[in-house]
Amino acid sequence: MPANEELSRSQTLRLALRQATACVDGLGALAHWRSADRLRLVAVSGLEASSVEAWAELRLDAQTPPARAVRGDAYVWAAGDSAVTGAHGTAAVPLPGPDGPVGALSVLTAGPGGPDPTQRSLLRTLAAWVAARLETSSDLSTPDGTPEALLTVGDDWRIVFADAEAERLLGDGCAPLVGSVLWKGPAGRLPGLEGPCRRAVAEGQPVSFLAHSPADQRLHHVRLVPASRGGGLAIHLSEVTDPMVDAFEATAAEAAGRGPAERPVRMSEVTAALAKAVTAADVVRVVEERVLPALGADGLLVQALDDDRLRLIGCVGYPQSFIDVVGTRLSPLSASPAVAAVLRTGTPRFVESQAEYLRLYPKAKFLADASPKNAWVFAPLIASGRPIGCCVISFTQPRSFGDEERNLILALSGLLAQALERARLYDVEHARAQELQRDLLPRALPRLAAVRAAARYLPAGKGEKVGGDWYDVIPLSAERVAMVIGDVMGHGISEAATMGRLRTAVRTLADLEMAPDELLYHLNELTSDLGEDCYITCLYAVFDPVTRTCSFSLAGHPPPVVVAPDGAVRCPELAADPPLGAAVPPFKLHELHLPEESLLVFYTDGLVESPTRDIDQGLAQLQRTLAHAVTRTTYFPDEPAGPAGRRDDDAERRLERLCDLVISALLPDAEQTSDDTALLIAHTRSTAPEDIASWNLPEHPSAAGQAREYARKQLAVWGLDDCLMTTELIVSELVGNVIRHGKGPIRLRLLRSSSLVCEVYDGSLTTPRIRRATFTDEGGRGLQLVAALSQRWGARYLHDGKCIWTEQELPEPEPPVPGSSEPAAGGMAITADRQRTG
């Protein structure tokens, strides 16, 4: 019995509505059956039931498109909004019967115009196919109730609604679908989801494809419908049975009038598409979108030959269980005898059933058992006279292959091989360029007491995909943190190398504790030696957790965006100095006083500027996105503070999510970007007042003794008795040096954070240096002693003097006494919360 005769009435309606929706790129479809003077809704596809309640029963004399189509026995298209969001019109065709129309098939269209003549013809053919198979109306008294899964996502790609069927098909039983990023949460287990979703939103048109659900591995029809207003996407999933697949393909071919005459047209389209393919993934996508539908195939494997191994580089239409069996590599090649045979002979192999496959390759029974397919084409990929891989096109049902199809596949394999060879060469060069980019950018941002940060770098969507955008987070003395972001105009290896030189220079200059304006002065001199064609922007900022100030200078770069804990977002309106290499120093120094636990958002112009959006529009969208994300996801937590390590991990996770959200909102389709993009988001924390102690000292030799006394008392308050002796020696030597070689005013400051910081300020600009003292010298060993006792030490210069600083490691806290939450006696009485160490 033909497969399409096995369809139930319910399956027939579902199939017809789904095909009608797909053929006109609609939002959904409905079927009405005539009963006396009324039309009753008997099936719905792709639409929520609540949105079509008004269509449940229509009077035959009404002016609705289904009623008009039945009355006039003709095609009807009516423009105008319906109850369904995003619909621009309704196309309806009558269901023909022996005594006149017996009902109507209607499609809600997404485009501003109605279906074209070819689409109208296809709708009439589908209507006739449905009516011929629905002999009576006895089973059509109520709308079709076959379950269809529905979930919706917002403009940040997070799932905002999922019905029970969606939870069953896509959920993993551990985490809910709602709230997760579509392809990073449980729903990401649906194969091939991200690309079609991004394409549907970017093009503003519905997209359909077939996929196996992760819950039961059944084949489902997936339909993606973008919202016309406000962003977002609706995703419909409905099961496709084997008879429905066969009927679907047969009806589509019949209605579209496919025949041998159209094959050259499709070949020219495939050739043009393969010529534009850049990467191996692009090649696979061309075959998936243009070759598989033409052959009525539903499976694809593209494997590359590396010595005697097969590497899987593309897979379509197979469940994860089969991919796990195949693996990303097969060794030796004999593990796949069919592929080995076609690579050895250089000719395609057509296998029309699983029985034939087992007869030809009995040792590969494990592959046949794991595969859901029942017919295959094994096409060798030969370029430059040598085999480079194999393309396997497969079919769910057994089938035969005619001479025309065999010739077509032979021609396609040659085109595919040439395109894949070009793509593999590109992939190798691209991988090398990306490796260079990774080596030049920070592999991981430091976890600092005053700043937690997350960053993203997205190369331009075309070309070598490397460029000159960079970012960095650099720890300075006294828990201060430097943050830098820059942009070397252009893309390619040369720009990336220039970026690497500049990042190294910034790190070197930052170690000298320079102010932002002074650092850009020296960086500008370096840039001037790179040539007149270099256009480089840069922002260098320093955050001081004691004063909660962020000082920064701009060289042609946009200022940071500041997000307060209450969700307020502001971007200082500042006139940036010219870019590096073109600027005339001095650079302006700007200061921002930040609320406790603010966010600083640094970015390059690729994030906010594009050919379709100017920088002001992009900046406004960035601020809206940040405000919405902070208030909606409660980025700043209100819960009581827990252990510092756990809070720090939570903060980093929130920063990572915020980076992803910003990128998704401003660059929804990263492959289409024309400029590199760098994004750095920093969460700032101030030093608690109880962790700061400061004293003014007299310009007198007694100052060293007073400094020791002050340090002794403060360390006792902090419970740092283990650091007492070392700290007394350090402050005594530093203050003594000021008395001997510097001038007042003198000030001592101690900071408790991830380390113990000792600072001595004076009014002299004399540079301290370690000198080699001989055995007979009575002095000159002070800084040697300081360097030996401290973990780090150095000097930084202020507008009215300098500061000599040291850092000491804090002792590990002793474990608490069993049965008590208090620290053990003699242990360090400082909580992880107050340490803020992470």
mmCIF file of N, CA and C in Angstrom, residues 697-785:
data_model
loop_
_atom_site.group_PDB
_atom_site.id
_atom_site.type_symbol
_atom_site.label_atom_id
_atom_site.label_comp_id
_atom_site.label_asym_id
_atom_site.label_seq_id
_atom_site.Cartn_x
_atom_site.Cartn_y
_atom_site.Cartn_z
ATOM 1 N N LEU A 697 52.583 61.334 60.307
ATOM 2 C CA LEU A 697 53.786 61.180 61.139
ATOM 3 C C LEU A 697 54.595 62.470 61.128
ATOM 4 N N PRO A 698 55.316 62.740 62.208
ATOM 5 C CA PRO A 698 56.134 63.958 62.249
ATOM 6 C C PRO A 698 57.418 63.799 61.439
ATOM 7 N N GLU A 699 57.973 64.939 61.005
ATOM 8 C CA GLU A 699 59.263 64.907 60.310
ATOM 9 C C GLU A 699 60.375 64.900 61.361
ATOM 10 N N HIS A 700 60.503 63.781 62.039
ATOM 11 C CA HIS A 700 61.430 63.678 63.179
ATOM 12 C C HIS A 700 61.862 62.221 63.276
ATOM 13 N N PRO A 701 63.078 61.950 63.744
ATOM 14 C CA PRO A 701 63.525 60.551 63.866
ATOM 15 C C PRO A 701 62.597 59.678 64.702
ATOM 16 N N SER A 702 61.796 60.284 65.570
ATOM 17 C CA SER A 702 60.864 59.475 66.367
ATOM 18 C C SER A 702 59.714 58.920 65.534
ATOM 19 N N ALA A 703 59.596 59.355 64.276
ATOM 20 C CA ALA A 703 58.488 58.902 63.435
ATOM 21 C C ALA A 703 58.544 57.397 63.206
ATOM 22 N N ALA A 704 59.742 56.813 63.121
ATOM 23 C CA ALA A 704 59.847 55.370 62.887
ATOM 24 C C ALA A 704 59.271 54.598 64.062
ATOM 25 N N GLY A 705 59.542 55.041 65.285
ATOM 26 C CA GLY A 705 58.995 54.367 66.464
ATOM 27 C C GLY A 705 57.483 54.496 66.525
ATOM 28 N N GLN A 706 56.967 55.704 66.206
ATOM 29 C CA GLN A 706 55.514 55.880 66.192
ATOM 30 C C GLN A 706 54.868 54.983 65.145
ATOM 31 N N ALA A 707 55.520 54.854 63.985
ATOM 32 C CA ALA A 707 54.971 54.010 62.921
ATOM 33 C C ALA A 707 54.883 52.554 63.383
ATOM 34 N N ARG A 708 55.926 52.087 64.061
ATOM 35 C CA ARG A 708 55.880 50.710 64.568
ATOM 36 C C ARG A 708 54.737 50.534 65.565
ATOM 37 N N GLU A 709 54.537 51.529 66.459
ATOM 38 C CA GLU A 709 53.494 51.438 67.458
ATOM 39 C C GLU A 709 52.106 51.417 66.804
ATOM 40 N N TYR A 710 51.903 52.306 65.835
ATOM 41 C CA TYR A 710 50.620 52.319 65.134
ATOM 42 C C TYR A 710 50.360 50.965 64.446
ATOM 43 N N ALA A 711 51.383 50.445 63.756
ATOM 44 C CA ALA A 711 51.218 49.165 63.053
ATOM 45 C C ALA A 711 50.919 48.047 64.034
ATOM 46 N N ARG A 712 51.600 48.048 65.189
ATOM 47 C CA ARG A 712 51.401 47.000 66.176
ATOM 48 C C ARG A 712 49.947 46.971 66.660
ATOM 49 N N LYS A 713 49.393 48.146 66.982
ATOM 50 C CA LYS A 713 48.023 48.218 67.472
ATOM 51 C C LYS A 713 47.008 47.806 66.400
ATOM 52 N N GLN A 714 47.252 48.254 65.145
ATOM 53 C CA GLN A 714 46.286 47.949 64.105
ATOM 54 C C GLN A 714 46.274 46.462 63.767
ATOM 55 N N LEU A 715 47.454 45.837 63.737
ATOM 56 C CA LEU A 715 47.502 44.408 63.443
ATOM 57 C C LEU A 715 46.835 43.592 64.548
ATOM 58 N N ALA A 716 46.909 44.081 65.765
ATOM 59 C CA ALA A 716 46.216 43.401 66.864
ATOM 60 C C ALA A 716 44.705 43.479 66.658
ATOM 61 N N VAL A 717 44.215 44.649 66.199
ATOM 62 C CA VAL A 717 42.778 44.790 65.927
ATOM 63 C C VAL A 717 42.355 43.835 64.815
ATOM 64 N N TRP A 718 43.189 43.692 63.808
ATOM 65 C CA TRP A 718 42.864 42.830 62.672
ATOM 66 C C TRP A 718 43.146 41.353 62.943
ATOM 67 N N GLY A 719 43.759 41.042 64.067
ATOM 68 C CA GLY A 719 44.080 39.644 64.349
ATOM 69 C C GLY A 719 45.192 39.108 63.480
ATOM 70 N N LEU A 720 46.120 39.969 63.084
ATOM 71 C CA LEU A 720 47.241 39.562 62.222
ATOM 72 C C LEU A 720 48.545 39.559 63.018
ATOM 73 N N ASP A 721 48.525 38.918 64.171
ATOM 74 C CA ASP A 721 49.722 38.888 65.003
ATOM 75 C C ASP A 721 50.885 38.195 64.311
ATOM 76 N N ASP A 722 50.609 37.253 63.419
ATOM 77 C CA ASP A 722 51.679 36.549 62.715
ATOM 78 C C ASP A 722 52.476 37.473 61.800
ATOM 79 N N CYS A 723 51.883 38.589 61.398
ATOM 80 C CA CYS A 723 52.560 39.532 60.501
ATOM 81 C C CYS A 723 53.275 40.644 61.259
ATOM 82 N N LEU A 724 53.173 40.630 62.584
ATOM 83 C CA LEU A 724 53.613 41.777 63.383
ATOM 84 C C LEU A 724 55.091 42.087 63.195
ATOM 85 N N MET A 725 55.972 41.116 63.399
ATOM 86 C CA MET A 725 57.407 41.385 63.350
ATOM 87 C C MET A 725 57.834 41.885 61.979
ATOM 88 N N THR A 726 57.357 41.213 60.927
ATOM 89 C CA THR A 726 57.742 41.618 59.569
ATOM 90 C C THR A 726 57.252 43.034 59.264
ATOM 91 N N THR A 727 56.013 43.331 59.635
ATOM 92 C CA THR A 727 55.440 44.645 59.336
ATOM 93 C C THR A 727 56.184 45.746 60.085
ATOM 94 N N GLU A 728 56.549 45.496 61.350
ATOM 95 C CA GLU A 728 57.304 46.500 62.107
ATOM 96 C C GLU A 728 58.621 46.826 61.424
ATOM 97 N N LEU A 729 59.325 45.805 60.941
ATOM 98 C CA LEU A 729 60.604 46.050 60.263
ATOM 99 C C LEU A 729 60.400 46.850 58.984
ATOM 100 N N ILE A 730 59.331 46.501 58.208
ATOM 101 C CA ILE A 730 59.102 47.178 56.930
ATOM 102 C C ILE A 730 58.775 48.655 57.144
ATOM 103 N N VAL A 731 57.809 48.960 58.040
ATOM 104 C CA VAL A 731 57.423 50.358 58.214
ATOM 105 C C VAL A 731 58.566 51.157 58.832
ATOM 106 N N SER A 732 59.349 50.518 59.691
ATOM 107 C CA SER A 732 60.478 51.222 60.297
ATOM 108 C C SER A 732 61.491 51.624 59.243
ATOM 109 N N GLU A 733 61.810 50.706 58.312
ATOM 110 C CA GLU A 733 62.787 51.011 57.268
ATOM 111 C C GLU A 733 62.252 52.060 56.298
ATOM 112 N N LEU A 734 60.990 51.947 55.917
ATOM 113 C CA LEU A 734 60.443 52.898 54.944
ATOM 114 C C LEU A 734 60.363 54.305 55.530
ATOM 115 N N VAL A 735 59.884 54.420 56.770
ATOM 116 C CA VAL A 735 59.807 55.738 57.400
ATOM 117 C C VAL A 735 61.204 56.289 57.640
ATOM 118 N N GLY A 736 62.128 55.415 58.057
ATOM 119 C CA GLY A 736 63.508 55.874 58.262
ATOM 120 C C GLY A 736 64.126 56.426 57.000
ATOM 121 N N ASN A 737 63.851 55.796 55.862
ATOM 122 C CA ASN A 737 64.383 56.295 54.593
ATOM 123 C C ASN A 737 63.843 57.681 54.261
ATOM 124 N N VAL A 738 62.551 57.904 54.561
ATOM 125 C CA VAL A 738 61.968 59.218 54.305
ATOM 126 C C VAL A 738 62.644 60.275 55.183
ATOM 127 N N ILE A 739 62.866 59.948 56.460
ATOM 128 C CA ILE A 739 63.507 60.910 57.377
ATOM 129 C C ILE A 739 64.896 61.261 56.877
ATOM 130 N N ARG A 740 65.638 60.244 56.343
ATOM 131 C CA ARG A 740 67.012 60.490 55.926
ATOM 132 C C ARG A 740 67.115 61.141 54.553
ATOM 133 N N HIS A 741 66.210 60.724 53.596
ATOM 134 C CA HIS A 741 66.415 61.147 52.210
ATOM 135 C C HIS A 741 65.255 61.937 51.616
ATOM 136 N N GLY A 742 64.124 61.983 52.289
ATOM 137 C CA GLY A 742 62.963 62.650 51.717
ATOM 138 C C GLY A 742 62.573 63.890 52.484
ATOM 139 N N LYS A 743 61.301 64.259 52.347
ATOM 140 C CA LYS A 743 60.785 65.419 53.059
ATOM 141 C C LYS A 743 59.296 65.215 53.310
ATOM 142 N N GLY A 744 58.770 65.984 54.246
ATOM 143 C CA GLY A 744 57.362 65.847 54.618
ATOM 144 C C GLY A 744 56.425 66.459 53.586
ATOM 145 N N PRO A 745 55.131 66.341 53.846
ATOM 146 C CA PRO A 745 54.523 65.610 54.977
ATOM 147 C C PRO A 745 54.658 64.101 54.817
ATOM 148 N N ILE A 746 54.652 63.373 55.954
ATOM 149 C CA ILE A 746 54.824 61.922 55.952
ATOM 150 C C ILE A 746 53.512 61.288 56.438
ATOM 151 N N ARG A 747 53.111 60.217 55.738
ATOM 152 C CA ARG A 747 51.887 59.514 56.133
ATOM 153 C C ARG A 747 52.079 58.025 55.966
ATOM 154 N N LEU A 748 51.567 57.250 56.941
ATOM 155 C CA LEU A 748 51.603 55.793 56.900
ATOM 156 C C LEU A 748 50.169 55.285 56.689
ATOM 157 N N ARG A 749 50.008 54.321 55.769
ATOM 158 C CA ARG A 749 48.687 53.728 55.552
ATOM 159 C C ARG A 749 48.819 52.209 55.440
ATOM 160 N N LEU A 750 47.934 51.492 56.137
ATOM 161 C CA LEU A 750 47.853 50.036 56.059
ATOM 162 C C LEU A 750 46.505 49.643 55.459
ATOM 163 N N LEU A 751 46.538 48.673 54.554
ATOM 164 C CA LEU A 751 45.323 48.156 53.916
ATOM 165 C C LEU A 751 45.271 46.648 54.099
ATOM 166 N N ARG A 752 44.117 46.151 54.482
ATOM 167 C CA ARG A 752 43.909 44.710 54.602
ATOM 168 C C ARG A 752 42.944 44.281 53.505
ATOM 169 N N SER A 753 43.420 43.420 52.613
ATOM 170 C CA SER A 753 42.583 42.926 51.528
ATOM 171 C C SER A 753 43.045 41.523 51.185
ATOM 172 N N SER A 754 43.333 41.246 49.923
ATOM 173 C CA SER A 754 43.871 39.939 49.572
ATOM 174 C C SER A 754 45.296 39.784 50.075
ATOM 175 N N SER A 755 45.934 40.895 50.449
ATOM 176 C CA SER A 755 47.256 40.896 51.057
ATOM 177 C C SER A 755 47.296 42.044 52.059
ATOM 178 N N LEU A 756 48.376 42.129 52.804
ATOM 179 C CA LEU A 756 48.575 43.249 53.724
ATOM 180 C C LEU A 756 49.468 44.267 53.025
ATOM 181 N N VAL A 757 48.933 45.462 52.820
ATOM 182 C CA VAL A 757 49.643 46.513 52.090
ATOM 183 C C VAL A 757 50.122 47.572 53.081
ATOM 184 N N CYS A 758 51.402 47.901 53.001
ATOM 185 C CA CYS A 758 51.988 48.990 53.788
ATOM 186 C C CYS A 758 52.424 50.079 52.822
ATOM 187 N N GLU A 759 51.987 51.320 53.079
ATOM 188 C CA GLU A 759 52.346 52.450 52.223
ATOM 189 C C GLU A 759 52.893 53.585 53.078
ATOM 190 N N VAL A 760 53.967 54.209 52.592
ATOM 191 C CA VAL A 760 54.532 55.393 53.241
ATOM 192 C C VAL A 760 54.591 56.501 52.195
ATOM 193 N N TYR A 761 53.891 57.630 52.491
ATOM 194 C CA TYR A 761 53.831 58.769 51.582
ATOM 195 C C TYR A 761 54.769 59.868 52.085
ATOM 196 N N ASP A 762 55.402 60.571 51.143
ATOM 197 C CA ASP A 762 56.182 61.768 51.509
ATOM 198 C C ASP A 762 56.148 62.748 50.355
ATOM 199 N N GLY A 763 56.691 63.921 50.559
ATOM 200 C CA GLY A 763 56.615 64.987 49.569
ATOM 201 C C GLY A 763 57.779 65.045 48.615
ATOM 202 N N SER A 764 58.663 64.051 48.620
ATOM 203 C CA SER A 764 59.846 64.060 47.760
ATOM 204 C C SER A 764 59.586 63.243 46.500
ATOM 205 N N LEU A 765 60.187 63.657 45.392
ATOM 206 C CA LEU A 765 60.114 62.913 44.139
ATOM 207 C C LEU A 765 61.363 62.095 43.884
ATOM 208 N N THR A 766 62.232 61.965 44.893
ATOM 209 C CA THR A 766 63.462 61.193 44.761
ATOM 210 C C THR A 766 63.123 59.719 44.549
ATOM 211 N N THR A 767 63.760 59.105 43.574
ATOM 212 C CA THR A 767 63.475 57.712 43.254
ATOM 213 C C THR A 767 64.227 56.783 44.194
ATOM 214 N N PRO A 768 63.561 55.909 44.927
ATOM 215 C CA PRO A 768 64.257 54.948 45.784
ATOM 216 C C PRO A 768 64.886 53.845 44.942
ATOM 217 N N ARG A 769 66.032 53.391 45.317
ATOM 218 C CA ARG A 769 66.680 52.304 44.580
ATOM 219 C C ARG A 769 67.511 51.471 45.537
ATOM 220 N N ILE A 770 67.605 50.215 45.226
ATOM 221 C CA ILE A 770 68.441 49.307 46.022
ATOM 222 C C ILE A 770 69.890 49.442 45.554
ATOM 223 N N ARG A 771 70.798 49.652 46.513
ATOM 224 C CA ARG A 771 72.218 49.712 46.144
ATOM 225 C C ARG A 771 72.966 48.607 46.870
ATOM 226 N N ARG A 772 74.081 48.213 46.302
ATOM 227 C CA ARG A 772 74.876 47.146 46.881
ATOM 228 C C ARG A 772 75.750 47.725 47.992
ATOM 229 N N ALA A 773 75.530 47.279 49.226
ATOM 230 C CA ALA A 773 76.322 47.747 50.366
ATOM 231 C C ALA A 773 77.484 46.784 50.611
ATOM 232 N N THR A 774 78.648 47.349 50.934
ATOM 233 C CA THR A 774 79.817 46.519 51.243
ATOM 234 C C THR A 774 79.761 46.069 52.698
ATOM 235 N N PHE A 775 80.688 45.160 53.050
ATOM 236 C CA PHE A 775 80.696 44.635 54.417
ATOM 237 C C PHE A 775 80.977 45.710 55.452
ATOM 238 N N THR A 776 81.699 46.764 55.045
ATOM 239 C CA THR A 776 82.074 47.795 56.015
ATOM 240 C C THR A 776 81.069 48.925 56.106
ATOM 241 N N ASP A 777 80.080 48.970 55.181
ATOM 242 C CA ASP A 777 79.082 50.044 55.223
ATOM 243 C C ASP A 777 78.173 49.864 56.429
ATOM 244 N N GLU A 778 77.862 51.000 57.088
ATOM 245 C CA GLU A 778 76.985 50.955 58.247
ATOM 246 C C GLU A 778 75.507 51.039 57.852
ATOM 247 N N GLY A 779 75.199 51.436 56.668
ATOM 248 C CA GLY A 779 73.820 51.551 56.192
ATOM 249 C C GLY A 779 73.710 51.118 54.750
ATOM 250 N N GLY A 780 72.545 51.451 54.145
ATOM 251 C CA GLY A 780 72.348 51.145 52.733
ATOM 252 C C GLY A 780 71.684 49.820 52.454
ATOM 253 N N ARG A 781 71.283 49.120 53.529
ATOM 254 C CA ARG A 781 70.658 47.809 53.334
ATOM 255 C C ARG A 781 69.148 47.841 53.580
ATOM 256 N N GLY A 782 68.564 49.035 53.768
ATOM 257 C CA GLY A 782 67.139 49.117 54.124
ATOM 258 C C GLY A 782 66.219 48.554 53.067
ATOM 259 N N LEU A 783 66.393 48.972 51.814
ATOM 260 C CA LEU A 783 65.513 48.484 50.766
ATOM 261 C C LEU A 783 65.781 47.022 50.431
ATOM 262 N N GLN A 784 67.029 46.559 50.633
ATOM 263 C CA GLN A 784 67.285 45.127 50.476
ATOM 264 C C GLN A 784 66.458 44.325 51.476
ATOM 265 N N LEU A 785 66.400 44.832 52.717
ATOM 266 C CA LEU A 785 65.611 44.162 53.745
ATOM 267 C C LEU A 785 64.122 44.209 53.405
#
